[in-house]
Short mmCIF file of C-alpha atoms in Angstrom, two decimals:
data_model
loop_
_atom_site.label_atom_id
_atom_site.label_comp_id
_atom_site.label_asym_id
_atom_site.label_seq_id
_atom_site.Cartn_x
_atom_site.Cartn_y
_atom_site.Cartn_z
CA UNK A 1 5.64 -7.41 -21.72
CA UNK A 2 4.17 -4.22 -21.42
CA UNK A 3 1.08 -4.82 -23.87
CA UNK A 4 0.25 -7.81 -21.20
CA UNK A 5 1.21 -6.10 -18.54
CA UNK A 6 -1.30 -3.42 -19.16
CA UNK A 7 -4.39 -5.78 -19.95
CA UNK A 8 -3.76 -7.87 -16.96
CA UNK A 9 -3.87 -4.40 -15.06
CA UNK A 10 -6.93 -3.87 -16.01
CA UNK A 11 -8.19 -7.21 -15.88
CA UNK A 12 -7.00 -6.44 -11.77
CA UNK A 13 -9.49 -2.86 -11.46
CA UNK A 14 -12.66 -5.59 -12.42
CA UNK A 15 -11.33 -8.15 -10.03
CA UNK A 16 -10.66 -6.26 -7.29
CA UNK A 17 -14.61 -4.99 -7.73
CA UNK A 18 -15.66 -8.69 -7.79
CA UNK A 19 -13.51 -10.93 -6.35
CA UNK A 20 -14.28 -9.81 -2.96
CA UNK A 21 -17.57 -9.89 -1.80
CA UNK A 22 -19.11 -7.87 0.24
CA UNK A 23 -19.51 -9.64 3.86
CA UNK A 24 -22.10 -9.85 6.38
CA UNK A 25 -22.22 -6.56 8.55
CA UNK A 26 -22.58 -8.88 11.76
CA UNK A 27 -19.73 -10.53 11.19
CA UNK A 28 -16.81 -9.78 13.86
CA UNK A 29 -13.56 -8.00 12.68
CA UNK A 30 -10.85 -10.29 12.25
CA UNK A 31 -8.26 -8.61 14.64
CA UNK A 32 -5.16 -10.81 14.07
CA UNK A 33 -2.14 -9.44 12.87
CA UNK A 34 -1.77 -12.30 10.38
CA UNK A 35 -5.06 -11.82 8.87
CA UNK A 36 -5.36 -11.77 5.08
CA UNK A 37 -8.41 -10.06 3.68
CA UNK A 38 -8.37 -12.54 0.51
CA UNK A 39 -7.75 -16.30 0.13
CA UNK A 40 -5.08 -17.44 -1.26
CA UNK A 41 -5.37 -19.14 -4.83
CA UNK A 42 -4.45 -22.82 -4.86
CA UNK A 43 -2.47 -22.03 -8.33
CA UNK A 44 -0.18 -19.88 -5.95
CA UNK A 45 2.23 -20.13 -3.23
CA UNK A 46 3.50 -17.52 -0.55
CA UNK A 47 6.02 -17.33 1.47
CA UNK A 48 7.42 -14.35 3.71
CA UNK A 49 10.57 -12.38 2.66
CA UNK A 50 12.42 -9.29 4.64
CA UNK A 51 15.26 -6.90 2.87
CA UNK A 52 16.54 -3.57 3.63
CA UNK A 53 16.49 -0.04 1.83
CA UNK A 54 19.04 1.68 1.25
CA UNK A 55 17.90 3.91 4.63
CA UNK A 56 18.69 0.98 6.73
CA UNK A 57 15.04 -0.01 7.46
CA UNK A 58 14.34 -3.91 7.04
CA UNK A 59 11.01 -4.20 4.90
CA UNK A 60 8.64 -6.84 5.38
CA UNK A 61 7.25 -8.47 2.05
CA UNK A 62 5.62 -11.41 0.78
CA UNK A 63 6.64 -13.11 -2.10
CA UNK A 64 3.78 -14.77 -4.05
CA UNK A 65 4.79 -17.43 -6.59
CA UNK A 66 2.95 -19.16 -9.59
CA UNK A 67 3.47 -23.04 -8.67
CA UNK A 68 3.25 -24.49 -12.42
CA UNK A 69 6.21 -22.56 -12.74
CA UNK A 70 8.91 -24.14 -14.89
CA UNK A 71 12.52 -23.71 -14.51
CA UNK A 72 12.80 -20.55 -17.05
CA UNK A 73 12.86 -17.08 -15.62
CA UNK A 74 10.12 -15.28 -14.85
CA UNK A 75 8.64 -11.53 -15.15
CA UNK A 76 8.29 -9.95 -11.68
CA UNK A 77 6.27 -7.19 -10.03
CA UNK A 78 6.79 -5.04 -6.85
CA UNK A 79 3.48 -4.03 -5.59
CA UNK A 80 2.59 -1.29 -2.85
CA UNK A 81 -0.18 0.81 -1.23
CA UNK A 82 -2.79 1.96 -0.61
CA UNK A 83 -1.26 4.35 1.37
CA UNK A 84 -1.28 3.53 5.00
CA UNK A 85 -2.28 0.11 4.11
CA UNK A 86 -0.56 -3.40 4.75
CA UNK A 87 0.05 -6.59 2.14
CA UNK A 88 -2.42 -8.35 3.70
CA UNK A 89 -4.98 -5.95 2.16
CA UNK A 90 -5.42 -4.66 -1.64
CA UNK A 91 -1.45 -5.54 -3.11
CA UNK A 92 -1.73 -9.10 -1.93
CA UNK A 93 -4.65 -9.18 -3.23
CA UNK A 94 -2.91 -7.88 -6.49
CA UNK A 95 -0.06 -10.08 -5.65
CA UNK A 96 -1.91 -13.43 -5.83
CA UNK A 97 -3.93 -12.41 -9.17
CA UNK A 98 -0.64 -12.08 -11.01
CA UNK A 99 0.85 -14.89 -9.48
CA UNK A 100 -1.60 -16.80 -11.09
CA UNK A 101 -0.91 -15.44 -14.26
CA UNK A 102 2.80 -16.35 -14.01
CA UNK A 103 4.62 -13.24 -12.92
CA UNK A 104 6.35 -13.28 -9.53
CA UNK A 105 4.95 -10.94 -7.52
CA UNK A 106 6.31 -9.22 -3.99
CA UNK A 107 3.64 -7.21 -2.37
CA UNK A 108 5.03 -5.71 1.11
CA UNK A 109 4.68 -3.19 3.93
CA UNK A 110 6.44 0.24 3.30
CA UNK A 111 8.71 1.68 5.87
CA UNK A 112 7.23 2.68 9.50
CA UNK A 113 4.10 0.44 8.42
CA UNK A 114 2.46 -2.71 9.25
CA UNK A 115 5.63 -5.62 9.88
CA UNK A 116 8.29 -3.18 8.15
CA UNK A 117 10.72 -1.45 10.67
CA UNK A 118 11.38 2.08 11.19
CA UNK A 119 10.76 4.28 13.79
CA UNK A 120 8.69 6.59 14.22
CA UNK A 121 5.86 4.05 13.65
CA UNK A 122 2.82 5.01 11.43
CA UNK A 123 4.57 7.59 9.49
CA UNK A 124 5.25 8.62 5.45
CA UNK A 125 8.04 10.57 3.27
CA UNK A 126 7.99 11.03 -0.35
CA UNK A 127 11.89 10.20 -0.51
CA UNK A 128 11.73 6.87 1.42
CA UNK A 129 8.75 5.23 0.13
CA UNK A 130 10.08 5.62 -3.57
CA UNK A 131 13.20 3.97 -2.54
CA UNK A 132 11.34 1.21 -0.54
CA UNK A 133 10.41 0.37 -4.09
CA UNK A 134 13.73 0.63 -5.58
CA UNK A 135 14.94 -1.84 -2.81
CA UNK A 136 12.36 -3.98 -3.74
CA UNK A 137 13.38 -4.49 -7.39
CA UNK A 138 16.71 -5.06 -5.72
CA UNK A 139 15.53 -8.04 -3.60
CA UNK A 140 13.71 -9.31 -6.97
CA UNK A 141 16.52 -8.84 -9.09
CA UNK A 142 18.51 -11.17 -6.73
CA UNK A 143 16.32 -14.32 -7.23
CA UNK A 144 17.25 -17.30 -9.51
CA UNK A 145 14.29 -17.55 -10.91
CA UNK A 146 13.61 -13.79 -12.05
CA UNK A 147 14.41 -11.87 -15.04
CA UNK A 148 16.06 -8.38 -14.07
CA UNK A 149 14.65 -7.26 -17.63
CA UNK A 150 11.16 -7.75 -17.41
CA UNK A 151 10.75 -6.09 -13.44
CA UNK A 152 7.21 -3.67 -13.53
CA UNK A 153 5.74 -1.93 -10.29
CA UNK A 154 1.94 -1.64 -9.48
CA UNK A 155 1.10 1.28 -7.16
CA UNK A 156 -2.23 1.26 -5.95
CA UNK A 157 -4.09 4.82 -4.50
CA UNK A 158 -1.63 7.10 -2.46
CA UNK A 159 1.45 4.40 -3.65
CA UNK A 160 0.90 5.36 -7.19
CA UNK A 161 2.87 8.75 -6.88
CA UNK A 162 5.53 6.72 -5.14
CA UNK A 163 5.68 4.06 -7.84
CA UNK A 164 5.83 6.82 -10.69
CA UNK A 165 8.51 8.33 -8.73
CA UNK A 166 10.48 4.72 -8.81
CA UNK A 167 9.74 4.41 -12.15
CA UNK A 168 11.35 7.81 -13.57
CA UNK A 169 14.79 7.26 -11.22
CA UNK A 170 15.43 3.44 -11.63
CA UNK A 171 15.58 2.47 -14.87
CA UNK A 172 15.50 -1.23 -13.96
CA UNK A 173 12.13 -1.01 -13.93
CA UNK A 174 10.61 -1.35 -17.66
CA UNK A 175 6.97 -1.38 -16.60
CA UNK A 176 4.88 0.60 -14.53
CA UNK A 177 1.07 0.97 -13.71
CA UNK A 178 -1.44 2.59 -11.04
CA UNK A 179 -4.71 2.21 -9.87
CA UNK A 180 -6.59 5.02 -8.44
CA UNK A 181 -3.29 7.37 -7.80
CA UNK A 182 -3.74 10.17 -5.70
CA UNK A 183 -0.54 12.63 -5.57
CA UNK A 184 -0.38 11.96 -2.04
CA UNK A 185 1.87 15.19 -1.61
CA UNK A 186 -0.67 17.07 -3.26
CA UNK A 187 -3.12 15.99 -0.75
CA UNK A 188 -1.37 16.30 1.86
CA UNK A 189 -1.19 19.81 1.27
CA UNK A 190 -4.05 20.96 -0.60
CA UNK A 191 -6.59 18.57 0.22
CA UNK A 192 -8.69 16.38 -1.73
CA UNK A 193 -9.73 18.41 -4.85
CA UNK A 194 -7.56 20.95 -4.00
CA UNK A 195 -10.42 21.72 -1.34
CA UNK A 196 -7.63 23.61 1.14
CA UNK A 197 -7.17 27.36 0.91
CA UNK A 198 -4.08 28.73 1.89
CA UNK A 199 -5.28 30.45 5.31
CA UNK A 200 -6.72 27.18 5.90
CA UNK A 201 -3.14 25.43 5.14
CA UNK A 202 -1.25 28.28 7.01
CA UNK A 203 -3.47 27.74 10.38
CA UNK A 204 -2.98 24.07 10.08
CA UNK A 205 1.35 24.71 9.45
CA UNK A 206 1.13 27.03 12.72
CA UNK A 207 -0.65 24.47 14.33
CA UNK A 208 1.74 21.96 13.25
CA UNK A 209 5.27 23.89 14.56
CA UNK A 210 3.30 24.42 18.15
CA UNK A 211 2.27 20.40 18.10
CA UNK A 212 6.20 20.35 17.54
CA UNK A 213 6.78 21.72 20.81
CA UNK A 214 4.76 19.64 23.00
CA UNK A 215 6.03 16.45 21.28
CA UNK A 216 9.85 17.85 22.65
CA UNK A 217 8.81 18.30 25.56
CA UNK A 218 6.57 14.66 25.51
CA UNK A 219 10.08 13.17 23.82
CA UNK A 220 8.19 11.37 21.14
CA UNK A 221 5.42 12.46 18.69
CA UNK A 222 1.61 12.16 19.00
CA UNK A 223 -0.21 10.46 17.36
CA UNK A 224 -2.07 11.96 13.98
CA UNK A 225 -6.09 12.28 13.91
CA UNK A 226 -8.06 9.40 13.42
CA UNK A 227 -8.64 8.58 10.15
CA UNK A 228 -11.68 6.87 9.57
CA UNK A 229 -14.66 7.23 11.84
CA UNK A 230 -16.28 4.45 14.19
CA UNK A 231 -19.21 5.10 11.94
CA UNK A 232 -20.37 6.93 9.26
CA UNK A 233 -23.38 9.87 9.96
CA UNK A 234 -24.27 9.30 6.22
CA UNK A 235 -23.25 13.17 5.06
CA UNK A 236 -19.69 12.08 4.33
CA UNK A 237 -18.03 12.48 1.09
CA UNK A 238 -18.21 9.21 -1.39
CA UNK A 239 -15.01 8.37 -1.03
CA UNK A 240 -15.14 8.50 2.58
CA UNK A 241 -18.20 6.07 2.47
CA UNK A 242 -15.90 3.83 0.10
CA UNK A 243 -12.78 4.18 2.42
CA UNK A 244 -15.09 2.95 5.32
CA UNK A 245 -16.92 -0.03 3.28
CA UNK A 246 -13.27 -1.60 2.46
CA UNK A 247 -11.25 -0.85 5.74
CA UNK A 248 -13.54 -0.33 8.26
CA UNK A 249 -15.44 -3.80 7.53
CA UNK A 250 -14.88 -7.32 7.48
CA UNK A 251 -14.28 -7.23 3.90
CA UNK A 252 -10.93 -5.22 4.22
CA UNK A 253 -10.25 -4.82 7.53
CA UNK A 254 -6.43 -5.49 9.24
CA UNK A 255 -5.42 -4.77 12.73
CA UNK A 256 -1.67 -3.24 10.92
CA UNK A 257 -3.59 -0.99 8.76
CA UNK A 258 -3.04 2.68 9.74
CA UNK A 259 -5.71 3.75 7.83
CA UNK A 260 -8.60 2.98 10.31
CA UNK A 261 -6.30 4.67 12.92
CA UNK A 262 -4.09 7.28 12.49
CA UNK A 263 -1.27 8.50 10.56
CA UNK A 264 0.77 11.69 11.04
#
């Protein structure tokens, strides 16, 4: 399995590139909740799922199926990420390409994101977003038609940490692969390429534990900083530009996604 499940991994990085073209800049935003950023592939079905973690938060997920399917069991994947992003974006997308290439595949919403519950909204931890994939493999390992020894993840961009994290606890899971990982704690805390010097992170900590304050006194947190820009002024890092051309146009864009908002 894992020999296929590598070259079908990176038959996903090209197909990703390719399989979504670039639309028209005119064209309006799609602002429905239910929007997908893909279309689905007539060789696959979906159909929408729910199950809880082991933190008590129900998870929203959708299971994508190959339909030539036989009666045999099949190899599944759990797919998550990018961070802040929902399943009707990039793992979907994933989702349906392995579908069609016969595994089962469950894409779905991490906690405090997109459909998923958990309160407060728009948030992230380390600890709960590995098990959100444990409790995926969970719901997969409970279907007829899957088969609990061949169960892989795919963690795509900030997910990838949190997927390698899944992998190295739960030893159900006999497959795992990522696609542009960033160590999302890392980040977090040193900035991209470790950009952040540690004044720089101690002003930011201060000004953390005195936002703390005024969100007791408020009785609910603020909201983080925006994001992604309403536009781009052109002097922005590449990946900034590339953040922008997926989520902040038609191509990628999704009403649930934190990413073009705000995330704390």
């Amino acid at each position: 399995m894992k020999k296929a499940f590598v070259i079908a991994i990176l038959f996903l990085v090209t197909v990703q590139l390719l399989a979504q073209k670039v639309k028209s800049k005119s064209e309006k935003m799609n602002t429905s909740t239910v929007h997908y950023t893909f279309e689905l592939s007539d060789k696959v079905s979906r159909q929408k799922v729910i199950f809880k973690n082991r933190y008590g938060i129900t998870l929203s997920g959708d299971l994508y199926l190959p339909k030539n399917a036989g009666t045999e069991k099949l190899a599944a994947l759990v797919i998550s990420g990018p961070f802040g992003a929902v399943k009707q974006q990039s793992s979907g997308l994933y989702a349906n390409q392995m579908a069609e290439r016969g595994f089962i595949a469950l894409a779905f919403d991490p906690s405090y994101t997109g459909e998923s519950s958990g309160e407060p909204r728009n948030v992230a931890s380390p600890e709960i977003n590995t098990e959100d994939f444990s409790a995926a493999v969970d719901f997969l390992g409970l279907q007829q038609n899957v088969d609990r020894n061949k169960i892989g993840i795919i963690g795509i961009c900030g997910f990838g940490g949190f997927a390698l994290n899944a992998t190295a606890i739960d030893k159900r899971v006999k497959a795992v692969a990522t696609t542009s990982l960033y160590d999302m704690t890392r980040v977090m805390s040193k900035g991209y390429n470790d950009s952040v010097t540690l004044e720089q992170r101690t002003k930011t900590l201060e000004g953390l534990g005195e936002q703390r304050w005024k969100d007791a006194e408020a009785g609910k947190p603020a909201d983080g900083p925006r994001n992604l820009p309403e536009t781009l002024k052109g002097d922005e890092p590449q990946f900034v530009k590339e953040y922008f051309d997926y989520y902040r146009t038609p191509r990628g864009f999704q009403v649930n996604s934190v990413i073009f908002r705000s995330i704390l």
